[in-house]
JSON list of C-alpha atoms in Angstrom, two decimals:
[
{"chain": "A", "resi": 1, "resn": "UNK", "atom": "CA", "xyz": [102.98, 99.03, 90.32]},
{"chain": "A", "resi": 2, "resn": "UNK", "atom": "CA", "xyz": [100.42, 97.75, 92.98]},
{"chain": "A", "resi": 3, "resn": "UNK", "atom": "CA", "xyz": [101.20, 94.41, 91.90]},
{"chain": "A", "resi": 4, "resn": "UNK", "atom": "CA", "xyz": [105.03, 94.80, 91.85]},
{"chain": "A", "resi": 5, "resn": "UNK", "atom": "CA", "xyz": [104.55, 96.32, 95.98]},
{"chain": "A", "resi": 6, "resn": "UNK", "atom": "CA", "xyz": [102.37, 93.23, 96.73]},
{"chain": "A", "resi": 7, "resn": "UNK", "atom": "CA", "xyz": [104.78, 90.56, 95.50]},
{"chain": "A", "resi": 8, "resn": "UNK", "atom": "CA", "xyz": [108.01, 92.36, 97.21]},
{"chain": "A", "resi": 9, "resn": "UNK", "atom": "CA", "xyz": [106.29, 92.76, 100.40]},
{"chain": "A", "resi": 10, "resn": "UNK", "atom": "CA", "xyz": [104.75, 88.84, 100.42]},
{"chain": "A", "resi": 11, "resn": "UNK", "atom": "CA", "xyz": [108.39, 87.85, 99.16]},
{"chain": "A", "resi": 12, "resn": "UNK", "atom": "CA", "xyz": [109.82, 89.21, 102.89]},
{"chain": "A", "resi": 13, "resn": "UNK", "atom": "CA", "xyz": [108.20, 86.88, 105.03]},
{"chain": "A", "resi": 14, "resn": "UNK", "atom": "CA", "xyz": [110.91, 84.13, 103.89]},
{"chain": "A", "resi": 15, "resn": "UNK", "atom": "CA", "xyz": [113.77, 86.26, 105.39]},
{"chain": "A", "resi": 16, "resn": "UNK", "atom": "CA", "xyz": [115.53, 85.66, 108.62]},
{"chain": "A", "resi": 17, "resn": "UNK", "atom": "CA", "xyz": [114.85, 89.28, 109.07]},
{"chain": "A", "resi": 18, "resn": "UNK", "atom": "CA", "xyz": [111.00, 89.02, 108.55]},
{"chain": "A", "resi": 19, "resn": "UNK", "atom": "CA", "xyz": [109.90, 90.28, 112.40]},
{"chain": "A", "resi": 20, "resn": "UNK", "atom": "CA", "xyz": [112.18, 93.50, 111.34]},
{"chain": "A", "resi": 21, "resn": "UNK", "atom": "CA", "xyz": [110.10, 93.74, 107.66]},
{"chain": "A", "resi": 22, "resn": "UNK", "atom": "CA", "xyz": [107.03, 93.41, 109.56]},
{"chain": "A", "resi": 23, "resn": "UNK", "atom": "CA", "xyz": [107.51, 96.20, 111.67]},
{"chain": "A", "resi": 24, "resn": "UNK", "atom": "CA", "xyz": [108.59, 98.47, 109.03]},
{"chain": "A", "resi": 25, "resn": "UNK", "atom": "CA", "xyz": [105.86, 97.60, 106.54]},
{"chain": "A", "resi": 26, "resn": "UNK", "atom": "CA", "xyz": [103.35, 98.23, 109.81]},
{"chain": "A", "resi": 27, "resn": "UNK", "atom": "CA", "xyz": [104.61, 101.30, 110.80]},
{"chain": "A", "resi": 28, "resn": "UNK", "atom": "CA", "xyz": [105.52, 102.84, 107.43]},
{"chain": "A", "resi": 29, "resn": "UNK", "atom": "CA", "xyz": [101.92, 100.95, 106.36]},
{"chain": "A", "resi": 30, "resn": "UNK", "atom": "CA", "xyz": [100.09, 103.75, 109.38]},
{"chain": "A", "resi": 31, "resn": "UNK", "atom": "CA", "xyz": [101.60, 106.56, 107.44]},
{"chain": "A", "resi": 32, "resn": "UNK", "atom": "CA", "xyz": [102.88, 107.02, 103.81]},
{"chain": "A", "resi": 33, "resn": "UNK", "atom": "CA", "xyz": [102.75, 102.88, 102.19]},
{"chain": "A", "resi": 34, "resn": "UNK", "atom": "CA", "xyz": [100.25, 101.57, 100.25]},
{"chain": "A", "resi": 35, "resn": "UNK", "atom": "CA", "xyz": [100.25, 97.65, 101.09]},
{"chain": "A", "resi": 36, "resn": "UNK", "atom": "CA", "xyz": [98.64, 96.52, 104.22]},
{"chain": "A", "resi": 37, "resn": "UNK", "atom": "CA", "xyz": [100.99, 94.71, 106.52]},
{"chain": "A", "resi": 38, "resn": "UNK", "atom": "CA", "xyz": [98.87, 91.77, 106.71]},
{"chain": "A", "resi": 39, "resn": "UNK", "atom": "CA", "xyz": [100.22, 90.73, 103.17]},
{"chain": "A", "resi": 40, "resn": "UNK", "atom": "CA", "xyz": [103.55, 90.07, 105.27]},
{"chain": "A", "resi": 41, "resn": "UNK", "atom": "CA", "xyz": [102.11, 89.08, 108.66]},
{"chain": "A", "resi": 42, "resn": "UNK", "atom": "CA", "xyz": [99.70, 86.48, 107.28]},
{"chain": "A", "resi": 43, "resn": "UNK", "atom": "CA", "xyz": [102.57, 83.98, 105.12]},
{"chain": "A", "resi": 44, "resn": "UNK", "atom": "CA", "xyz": [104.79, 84.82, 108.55]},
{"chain": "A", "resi": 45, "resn": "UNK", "atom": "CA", "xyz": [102.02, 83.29, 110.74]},
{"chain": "A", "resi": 46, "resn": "UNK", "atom": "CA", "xyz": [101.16, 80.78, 109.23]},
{"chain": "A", "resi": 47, "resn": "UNK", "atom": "CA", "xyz": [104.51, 79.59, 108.21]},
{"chain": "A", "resi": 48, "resn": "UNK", "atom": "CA", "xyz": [104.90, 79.36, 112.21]},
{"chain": "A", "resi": 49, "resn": "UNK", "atom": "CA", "xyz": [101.81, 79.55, 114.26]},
{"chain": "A", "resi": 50, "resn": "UNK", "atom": "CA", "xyz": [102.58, 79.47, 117.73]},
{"chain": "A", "resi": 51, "resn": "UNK", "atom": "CA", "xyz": [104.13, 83.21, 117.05]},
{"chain": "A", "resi": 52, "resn": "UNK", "atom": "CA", "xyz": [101.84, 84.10, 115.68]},
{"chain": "A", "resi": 53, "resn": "UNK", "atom": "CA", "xyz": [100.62, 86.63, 118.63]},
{"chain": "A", "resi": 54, "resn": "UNK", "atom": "CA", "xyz": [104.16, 87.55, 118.70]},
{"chain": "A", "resi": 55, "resn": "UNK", "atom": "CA", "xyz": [103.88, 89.01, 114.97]},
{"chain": "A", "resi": 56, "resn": "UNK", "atom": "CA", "xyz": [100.53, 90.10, 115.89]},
{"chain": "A", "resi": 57, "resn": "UNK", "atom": "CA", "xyz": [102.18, 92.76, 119.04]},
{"chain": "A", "resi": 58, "resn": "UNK", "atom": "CA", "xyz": [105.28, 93.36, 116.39]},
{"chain": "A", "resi": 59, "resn": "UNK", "atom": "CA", "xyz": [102.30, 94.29, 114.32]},
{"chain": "A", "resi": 60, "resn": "UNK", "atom": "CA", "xyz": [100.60, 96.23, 116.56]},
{"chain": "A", "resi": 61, "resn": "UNK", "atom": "CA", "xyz": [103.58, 98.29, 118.16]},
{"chain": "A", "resi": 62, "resn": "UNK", "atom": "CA", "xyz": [104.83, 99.71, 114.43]},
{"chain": "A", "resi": 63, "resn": "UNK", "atom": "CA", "xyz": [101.62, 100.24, 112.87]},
{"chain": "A", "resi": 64, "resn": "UNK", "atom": "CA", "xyz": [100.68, 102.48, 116.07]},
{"chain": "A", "resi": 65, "resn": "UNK", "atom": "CA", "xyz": [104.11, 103.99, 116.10]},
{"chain": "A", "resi": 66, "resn": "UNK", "atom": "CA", "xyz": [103.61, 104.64, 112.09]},
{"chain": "A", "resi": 67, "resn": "UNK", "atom": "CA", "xyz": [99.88, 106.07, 112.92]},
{"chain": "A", "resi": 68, "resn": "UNK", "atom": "CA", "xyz": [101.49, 108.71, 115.90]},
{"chain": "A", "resi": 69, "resn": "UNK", "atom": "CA", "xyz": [104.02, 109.81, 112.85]},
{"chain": "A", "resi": 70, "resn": "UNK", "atom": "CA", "xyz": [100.87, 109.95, 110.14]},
{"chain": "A", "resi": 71, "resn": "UNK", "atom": "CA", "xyz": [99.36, 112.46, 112.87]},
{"chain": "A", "resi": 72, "resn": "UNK", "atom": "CA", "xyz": [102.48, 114.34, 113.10]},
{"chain": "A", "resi": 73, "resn": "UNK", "atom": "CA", "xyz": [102.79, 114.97, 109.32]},
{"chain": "A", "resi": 74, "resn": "UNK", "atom": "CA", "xyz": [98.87, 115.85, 109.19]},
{"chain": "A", "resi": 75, "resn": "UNK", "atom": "CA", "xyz": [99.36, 118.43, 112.37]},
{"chain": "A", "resi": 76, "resn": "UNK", "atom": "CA", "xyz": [103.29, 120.01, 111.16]},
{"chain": "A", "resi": 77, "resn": "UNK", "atom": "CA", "xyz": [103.64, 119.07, 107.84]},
{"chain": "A", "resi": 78, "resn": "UNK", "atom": "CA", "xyz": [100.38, 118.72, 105.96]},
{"chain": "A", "resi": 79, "resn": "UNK", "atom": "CA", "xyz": [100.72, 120.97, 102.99]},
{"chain": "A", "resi": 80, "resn": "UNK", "atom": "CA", "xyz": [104.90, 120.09, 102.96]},
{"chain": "A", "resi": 81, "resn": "UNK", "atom": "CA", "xyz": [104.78, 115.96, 102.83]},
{"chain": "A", "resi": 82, "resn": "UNK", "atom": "CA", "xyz": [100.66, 114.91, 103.49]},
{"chain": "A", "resi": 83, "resn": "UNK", "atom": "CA", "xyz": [99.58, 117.09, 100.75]},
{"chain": "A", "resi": 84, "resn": "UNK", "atom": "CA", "xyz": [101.88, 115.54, 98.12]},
{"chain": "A", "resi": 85, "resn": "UNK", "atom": "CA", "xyz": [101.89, 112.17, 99.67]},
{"chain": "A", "resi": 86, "resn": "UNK", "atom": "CA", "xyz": [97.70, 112.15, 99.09]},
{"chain": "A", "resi": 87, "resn": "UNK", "atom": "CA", "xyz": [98.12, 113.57, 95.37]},
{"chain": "A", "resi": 88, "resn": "UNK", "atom": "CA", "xyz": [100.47, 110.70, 94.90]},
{"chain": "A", "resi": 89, "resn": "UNK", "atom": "CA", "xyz": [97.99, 107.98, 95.70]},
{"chain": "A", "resi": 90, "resn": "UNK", "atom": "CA", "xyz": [95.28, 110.07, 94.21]},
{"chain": "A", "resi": 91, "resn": "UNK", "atom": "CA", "xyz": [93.77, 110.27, 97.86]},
{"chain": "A", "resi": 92, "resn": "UNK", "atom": "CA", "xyz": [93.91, 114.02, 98.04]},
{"chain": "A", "resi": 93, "resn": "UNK", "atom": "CA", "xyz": [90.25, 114.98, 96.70]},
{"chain": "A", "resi": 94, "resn": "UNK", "atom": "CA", "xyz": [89.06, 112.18, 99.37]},
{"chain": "A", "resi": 95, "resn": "UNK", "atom": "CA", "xyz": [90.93, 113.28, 101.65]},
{"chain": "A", "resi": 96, "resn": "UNK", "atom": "CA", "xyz": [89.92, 116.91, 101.66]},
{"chain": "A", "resi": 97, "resn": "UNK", "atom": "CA", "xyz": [86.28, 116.06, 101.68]},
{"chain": "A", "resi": 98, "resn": "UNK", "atom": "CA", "xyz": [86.71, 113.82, 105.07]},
{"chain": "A", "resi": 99, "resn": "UNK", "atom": "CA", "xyz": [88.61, 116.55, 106.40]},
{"chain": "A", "resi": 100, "resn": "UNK", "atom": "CA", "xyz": [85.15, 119.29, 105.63]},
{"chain": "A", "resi": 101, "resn": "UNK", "atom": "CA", "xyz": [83.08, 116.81, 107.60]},
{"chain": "A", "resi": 102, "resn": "UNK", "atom": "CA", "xyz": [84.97, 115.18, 109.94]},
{"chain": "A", "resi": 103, "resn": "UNK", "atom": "CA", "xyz": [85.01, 115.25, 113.84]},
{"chain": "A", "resi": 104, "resn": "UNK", "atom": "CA", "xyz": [86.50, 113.27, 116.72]},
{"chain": "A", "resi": 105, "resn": "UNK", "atom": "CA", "xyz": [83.07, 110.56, 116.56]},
{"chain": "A", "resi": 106, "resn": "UNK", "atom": "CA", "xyz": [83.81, 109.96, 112.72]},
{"chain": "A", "resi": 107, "resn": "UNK", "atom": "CA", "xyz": [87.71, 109.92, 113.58]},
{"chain": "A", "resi": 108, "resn": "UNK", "atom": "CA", "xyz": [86.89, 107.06, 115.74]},
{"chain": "A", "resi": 109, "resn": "UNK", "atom": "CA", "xyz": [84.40, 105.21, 113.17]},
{"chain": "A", "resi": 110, "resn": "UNK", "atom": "CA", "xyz": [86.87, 105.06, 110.69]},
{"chain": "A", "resi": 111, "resn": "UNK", "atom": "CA", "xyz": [90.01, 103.85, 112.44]},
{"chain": "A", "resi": 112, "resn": "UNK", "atom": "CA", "xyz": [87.54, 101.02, 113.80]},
{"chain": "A", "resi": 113, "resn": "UNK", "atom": "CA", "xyz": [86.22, 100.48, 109.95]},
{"chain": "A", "resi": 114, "resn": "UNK", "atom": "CA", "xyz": [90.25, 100.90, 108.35]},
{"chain": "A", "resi": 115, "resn": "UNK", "atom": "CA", "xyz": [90.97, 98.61, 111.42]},
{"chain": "A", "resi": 116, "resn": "UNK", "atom": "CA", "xyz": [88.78, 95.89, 110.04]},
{"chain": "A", "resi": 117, "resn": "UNK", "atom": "CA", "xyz": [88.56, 96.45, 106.66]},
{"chain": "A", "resi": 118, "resn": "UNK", "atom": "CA", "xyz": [91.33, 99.02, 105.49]},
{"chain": "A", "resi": 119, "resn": "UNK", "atom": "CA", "xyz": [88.46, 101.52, 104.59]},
{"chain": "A", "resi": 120, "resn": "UNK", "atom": "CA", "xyz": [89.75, 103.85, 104.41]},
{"chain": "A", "resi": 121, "resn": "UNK", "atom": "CA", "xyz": [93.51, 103.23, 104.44]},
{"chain": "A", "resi": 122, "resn": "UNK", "atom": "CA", "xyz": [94.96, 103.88, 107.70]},
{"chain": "A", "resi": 123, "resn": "UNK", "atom": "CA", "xyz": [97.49, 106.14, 106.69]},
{"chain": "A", "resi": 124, "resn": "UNK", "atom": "CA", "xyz": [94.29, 108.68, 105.58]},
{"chain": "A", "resi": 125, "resn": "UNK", "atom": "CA", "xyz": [92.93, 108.14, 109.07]},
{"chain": "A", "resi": 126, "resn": "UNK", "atom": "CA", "xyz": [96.49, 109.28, 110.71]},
{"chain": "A", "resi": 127, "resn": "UNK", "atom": "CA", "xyz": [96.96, 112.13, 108.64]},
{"chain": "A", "resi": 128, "resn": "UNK", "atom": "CA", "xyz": [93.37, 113.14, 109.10]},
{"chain": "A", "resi": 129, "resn": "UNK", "atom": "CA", "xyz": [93.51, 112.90, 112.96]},
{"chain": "A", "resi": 130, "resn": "UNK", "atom": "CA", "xyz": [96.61, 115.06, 112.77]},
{"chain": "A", "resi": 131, "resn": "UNK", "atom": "CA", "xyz": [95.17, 118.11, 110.46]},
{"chain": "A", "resi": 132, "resn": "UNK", "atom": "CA", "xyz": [91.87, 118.26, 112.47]},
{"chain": "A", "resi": 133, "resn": "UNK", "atom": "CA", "xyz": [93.44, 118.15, 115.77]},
{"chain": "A", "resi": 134, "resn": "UNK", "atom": "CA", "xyz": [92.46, 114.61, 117.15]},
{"chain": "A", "resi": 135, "resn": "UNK", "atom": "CA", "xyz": [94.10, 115.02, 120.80]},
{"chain": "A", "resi": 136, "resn": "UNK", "atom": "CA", "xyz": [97.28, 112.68, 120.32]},
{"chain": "A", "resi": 137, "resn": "UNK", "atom": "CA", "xyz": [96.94, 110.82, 123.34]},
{"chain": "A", "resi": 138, "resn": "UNK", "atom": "CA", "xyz": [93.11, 110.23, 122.76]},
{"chain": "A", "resi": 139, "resn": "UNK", "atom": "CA", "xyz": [94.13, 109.12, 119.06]},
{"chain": "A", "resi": 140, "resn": "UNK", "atom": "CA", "xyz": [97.32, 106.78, 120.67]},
{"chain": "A", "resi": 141, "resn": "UNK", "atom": "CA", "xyz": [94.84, 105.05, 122.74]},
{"chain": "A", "resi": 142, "resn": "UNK", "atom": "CA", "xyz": [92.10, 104.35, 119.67]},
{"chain": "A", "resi": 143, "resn": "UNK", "atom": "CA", "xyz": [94.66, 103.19, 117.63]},
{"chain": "A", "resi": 144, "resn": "UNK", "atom": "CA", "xyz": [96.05, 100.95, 120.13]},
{"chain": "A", "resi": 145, "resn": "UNK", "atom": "CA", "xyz": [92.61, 99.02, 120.25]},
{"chain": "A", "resi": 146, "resn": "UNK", "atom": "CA", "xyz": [91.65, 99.52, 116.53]},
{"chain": "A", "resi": 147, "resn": "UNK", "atom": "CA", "xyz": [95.32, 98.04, 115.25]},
{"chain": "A", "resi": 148, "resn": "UNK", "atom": "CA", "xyz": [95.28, 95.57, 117.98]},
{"chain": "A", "resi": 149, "resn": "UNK", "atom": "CA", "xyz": [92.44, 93.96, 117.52]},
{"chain": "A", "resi": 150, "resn": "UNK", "atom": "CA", "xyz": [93.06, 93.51, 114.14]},
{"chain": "A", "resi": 151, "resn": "UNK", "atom": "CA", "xyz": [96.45, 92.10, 114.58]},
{"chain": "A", "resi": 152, "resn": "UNK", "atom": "CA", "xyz": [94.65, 89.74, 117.43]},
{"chain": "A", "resi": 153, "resn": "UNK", "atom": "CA", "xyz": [91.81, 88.55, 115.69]},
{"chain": "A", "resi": 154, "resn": "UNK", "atom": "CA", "xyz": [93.72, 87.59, 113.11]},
{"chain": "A", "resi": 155, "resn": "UNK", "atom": "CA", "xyz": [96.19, 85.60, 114.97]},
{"chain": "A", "resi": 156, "resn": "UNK", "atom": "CA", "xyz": [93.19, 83.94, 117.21]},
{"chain": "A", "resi": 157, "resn": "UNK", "atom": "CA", "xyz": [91.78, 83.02, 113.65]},
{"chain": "A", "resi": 158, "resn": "UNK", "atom": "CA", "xyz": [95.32, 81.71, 112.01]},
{"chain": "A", "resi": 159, "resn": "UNK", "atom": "CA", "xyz": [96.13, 79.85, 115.61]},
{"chain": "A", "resi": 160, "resn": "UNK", "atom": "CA", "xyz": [92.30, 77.95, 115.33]},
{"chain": "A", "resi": 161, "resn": "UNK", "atom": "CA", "xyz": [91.51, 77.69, 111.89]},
{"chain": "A", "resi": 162, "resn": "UNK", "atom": "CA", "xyz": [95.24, 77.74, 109.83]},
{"chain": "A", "resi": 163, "resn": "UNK", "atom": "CA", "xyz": [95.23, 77.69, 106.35]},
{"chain": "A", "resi": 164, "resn": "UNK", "atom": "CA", "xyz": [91.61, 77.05, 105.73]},
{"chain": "A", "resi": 165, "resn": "UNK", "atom": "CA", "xyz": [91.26, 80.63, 107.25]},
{"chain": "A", "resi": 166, "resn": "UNK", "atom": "CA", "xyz": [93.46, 82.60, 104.83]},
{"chain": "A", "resi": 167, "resn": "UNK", "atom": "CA", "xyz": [91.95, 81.23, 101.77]},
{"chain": "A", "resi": 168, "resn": "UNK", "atom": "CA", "xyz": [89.15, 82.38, 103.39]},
{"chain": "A", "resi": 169, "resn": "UNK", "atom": "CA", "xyz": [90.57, 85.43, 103.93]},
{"chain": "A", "resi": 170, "resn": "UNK", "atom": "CA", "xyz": [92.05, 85.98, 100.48]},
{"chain": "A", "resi": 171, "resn": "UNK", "atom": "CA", "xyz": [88.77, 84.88, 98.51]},
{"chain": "A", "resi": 172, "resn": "UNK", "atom": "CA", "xyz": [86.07, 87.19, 100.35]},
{"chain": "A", "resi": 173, "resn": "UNK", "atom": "CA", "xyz": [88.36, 89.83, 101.05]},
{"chain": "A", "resi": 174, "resn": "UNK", "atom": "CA", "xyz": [86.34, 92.06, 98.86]},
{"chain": "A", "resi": 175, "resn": "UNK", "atom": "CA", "xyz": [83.28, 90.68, 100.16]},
{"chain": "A", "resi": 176, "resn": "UNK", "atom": "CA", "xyz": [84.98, 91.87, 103.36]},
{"chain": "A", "resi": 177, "resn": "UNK", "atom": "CA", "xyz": [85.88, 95.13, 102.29]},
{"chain": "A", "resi": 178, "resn": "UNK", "atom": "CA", "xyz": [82.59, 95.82, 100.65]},
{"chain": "A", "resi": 179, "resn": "UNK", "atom": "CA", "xyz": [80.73, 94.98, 103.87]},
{"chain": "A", "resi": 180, "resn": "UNK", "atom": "CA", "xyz": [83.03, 97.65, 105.97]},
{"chain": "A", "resi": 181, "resn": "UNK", "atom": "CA", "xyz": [82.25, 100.10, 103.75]},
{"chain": "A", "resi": 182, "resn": "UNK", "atom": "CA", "xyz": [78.50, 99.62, 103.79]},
{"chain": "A", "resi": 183, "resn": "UNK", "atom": "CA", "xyz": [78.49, 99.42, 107.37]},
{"chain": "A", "resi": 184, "resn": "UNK", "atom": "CA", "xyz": [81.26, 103.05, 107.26]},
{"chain": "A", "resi": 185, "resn": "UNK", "atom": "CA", "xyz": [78.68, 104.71, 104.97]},
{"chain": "A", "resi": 186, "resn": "UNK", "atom": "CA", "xyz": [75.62, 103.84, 107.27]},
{"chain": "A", "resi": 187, "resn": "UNK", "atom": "CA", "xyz": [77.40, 104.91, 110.90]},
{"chain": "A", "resi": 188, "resn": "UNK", "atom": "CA", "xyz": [78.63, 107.79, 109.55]},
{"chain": "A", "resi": 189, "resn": "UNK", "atom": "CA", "xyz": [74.66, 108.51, 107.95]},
{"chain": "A", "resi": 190, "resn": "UNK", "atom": "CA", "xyz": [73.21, 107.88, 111.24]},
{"chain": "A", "resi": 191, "resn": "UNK", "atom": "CA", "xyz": [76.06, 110.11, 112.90]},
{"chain": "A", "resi": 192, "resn": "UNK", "atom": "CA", "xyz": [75.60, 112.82, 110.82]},
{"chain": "A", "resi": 193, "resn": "UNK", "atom": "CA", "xyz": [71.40, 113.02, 111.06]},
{"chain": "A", "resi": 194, "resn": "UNK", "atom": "CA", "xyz": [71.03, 112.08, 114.20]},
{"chain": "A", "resi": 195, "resn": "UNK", "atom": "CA", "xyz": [72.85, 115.46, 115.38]},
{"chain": "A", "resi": 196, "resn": "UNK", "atom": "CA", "xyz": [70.71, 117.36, 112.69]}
]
């Protein structure tokens, strides 16, 4: 099924309509989808790189808009559509024990970690901030940077480097993702003792 989402989504960024794809992948990516918009923002940038900042604000815009309606369905809907929505992903048991230990510092740490790595998947992070009461314009403002610079670096990196840069990209993404979590694990261990 994974592989099925991945190949429609990639498949978009061919259409005429691919800046309207990219939003909705982004914003829909922020709260309930399970492929990360780069899959569609990366062939659309580098298929024409001076807009690529362009797709990088489209980018931005929905996947913040997506994250301010993840933190509505964690704070009004959570047991109605984020509860079912987790079990569905098999996120749920996660979920609830991020939502035991979690406060506003660790809500921060990991839209900074799903920012650069997808660890954990934003969409958790949005629901999360929602259920525990992240103050919406606080959250708004964090995911403003944490998307953005994302979406930015990216485009800096496709505008300098091109293609060499994606298969980059592509072939150390778990190298990548491996590294974010490592470096999630230890903030949130030095976090959590140094208030002990």
């Amino acid at each position: 099924m994974l592989r099925g989402l991945y190949d429609w989504t990639l498949s978009l960024a061919a259409r005429k309509s691919a800046e309207w794809w990219l939003a909705f992948i982004a914003f829909v990516e922020s709260s309930v989808f399970l492929v990360p918009a780069d899959v569609l923002y990366l062939p659309m940038a580098l298929s024409k790189p001076e807009r690529a900042y362009r797709y990088a604000l489209i980018a931005t815009v929905a996947s913040v808009l997506g994250g301010i309606f993840g933190w509505f369905i964690g704070h009004y809907a959570y047991e109605a559509v984020a509860k079912p929505i987790l079990e569905f992903y098999g996120k749920y048991d996660e979920f609830e024990a991020l939502r035991t230990s979690s406060g506003i510092g660790f809500i921060i740490l990991m839209l900074i970690t799903s920012g650069a790595a997808h660890l954990p998947p934003i969409k958790v992070v949005t629901i999360l901030s929602g259920v525990i009461g992240v103050n919406l314009l606080l959250f708004i403002g964090l995911a403003i940077v944490a998307r953005g610079a994302r979406f930015l670096l990216l485009a800096w990196l496709l505008r300098r480097y091109g293609e060499p840069i994606k298969e980059f990209i592509e072939k150390r993404l778990g190298m990548i993702v491996g590294a974010g979590a490592a470096a999630l694990i230890l903030l949130y261990i030095l976090v959590r003792y140094a208030h002990a």
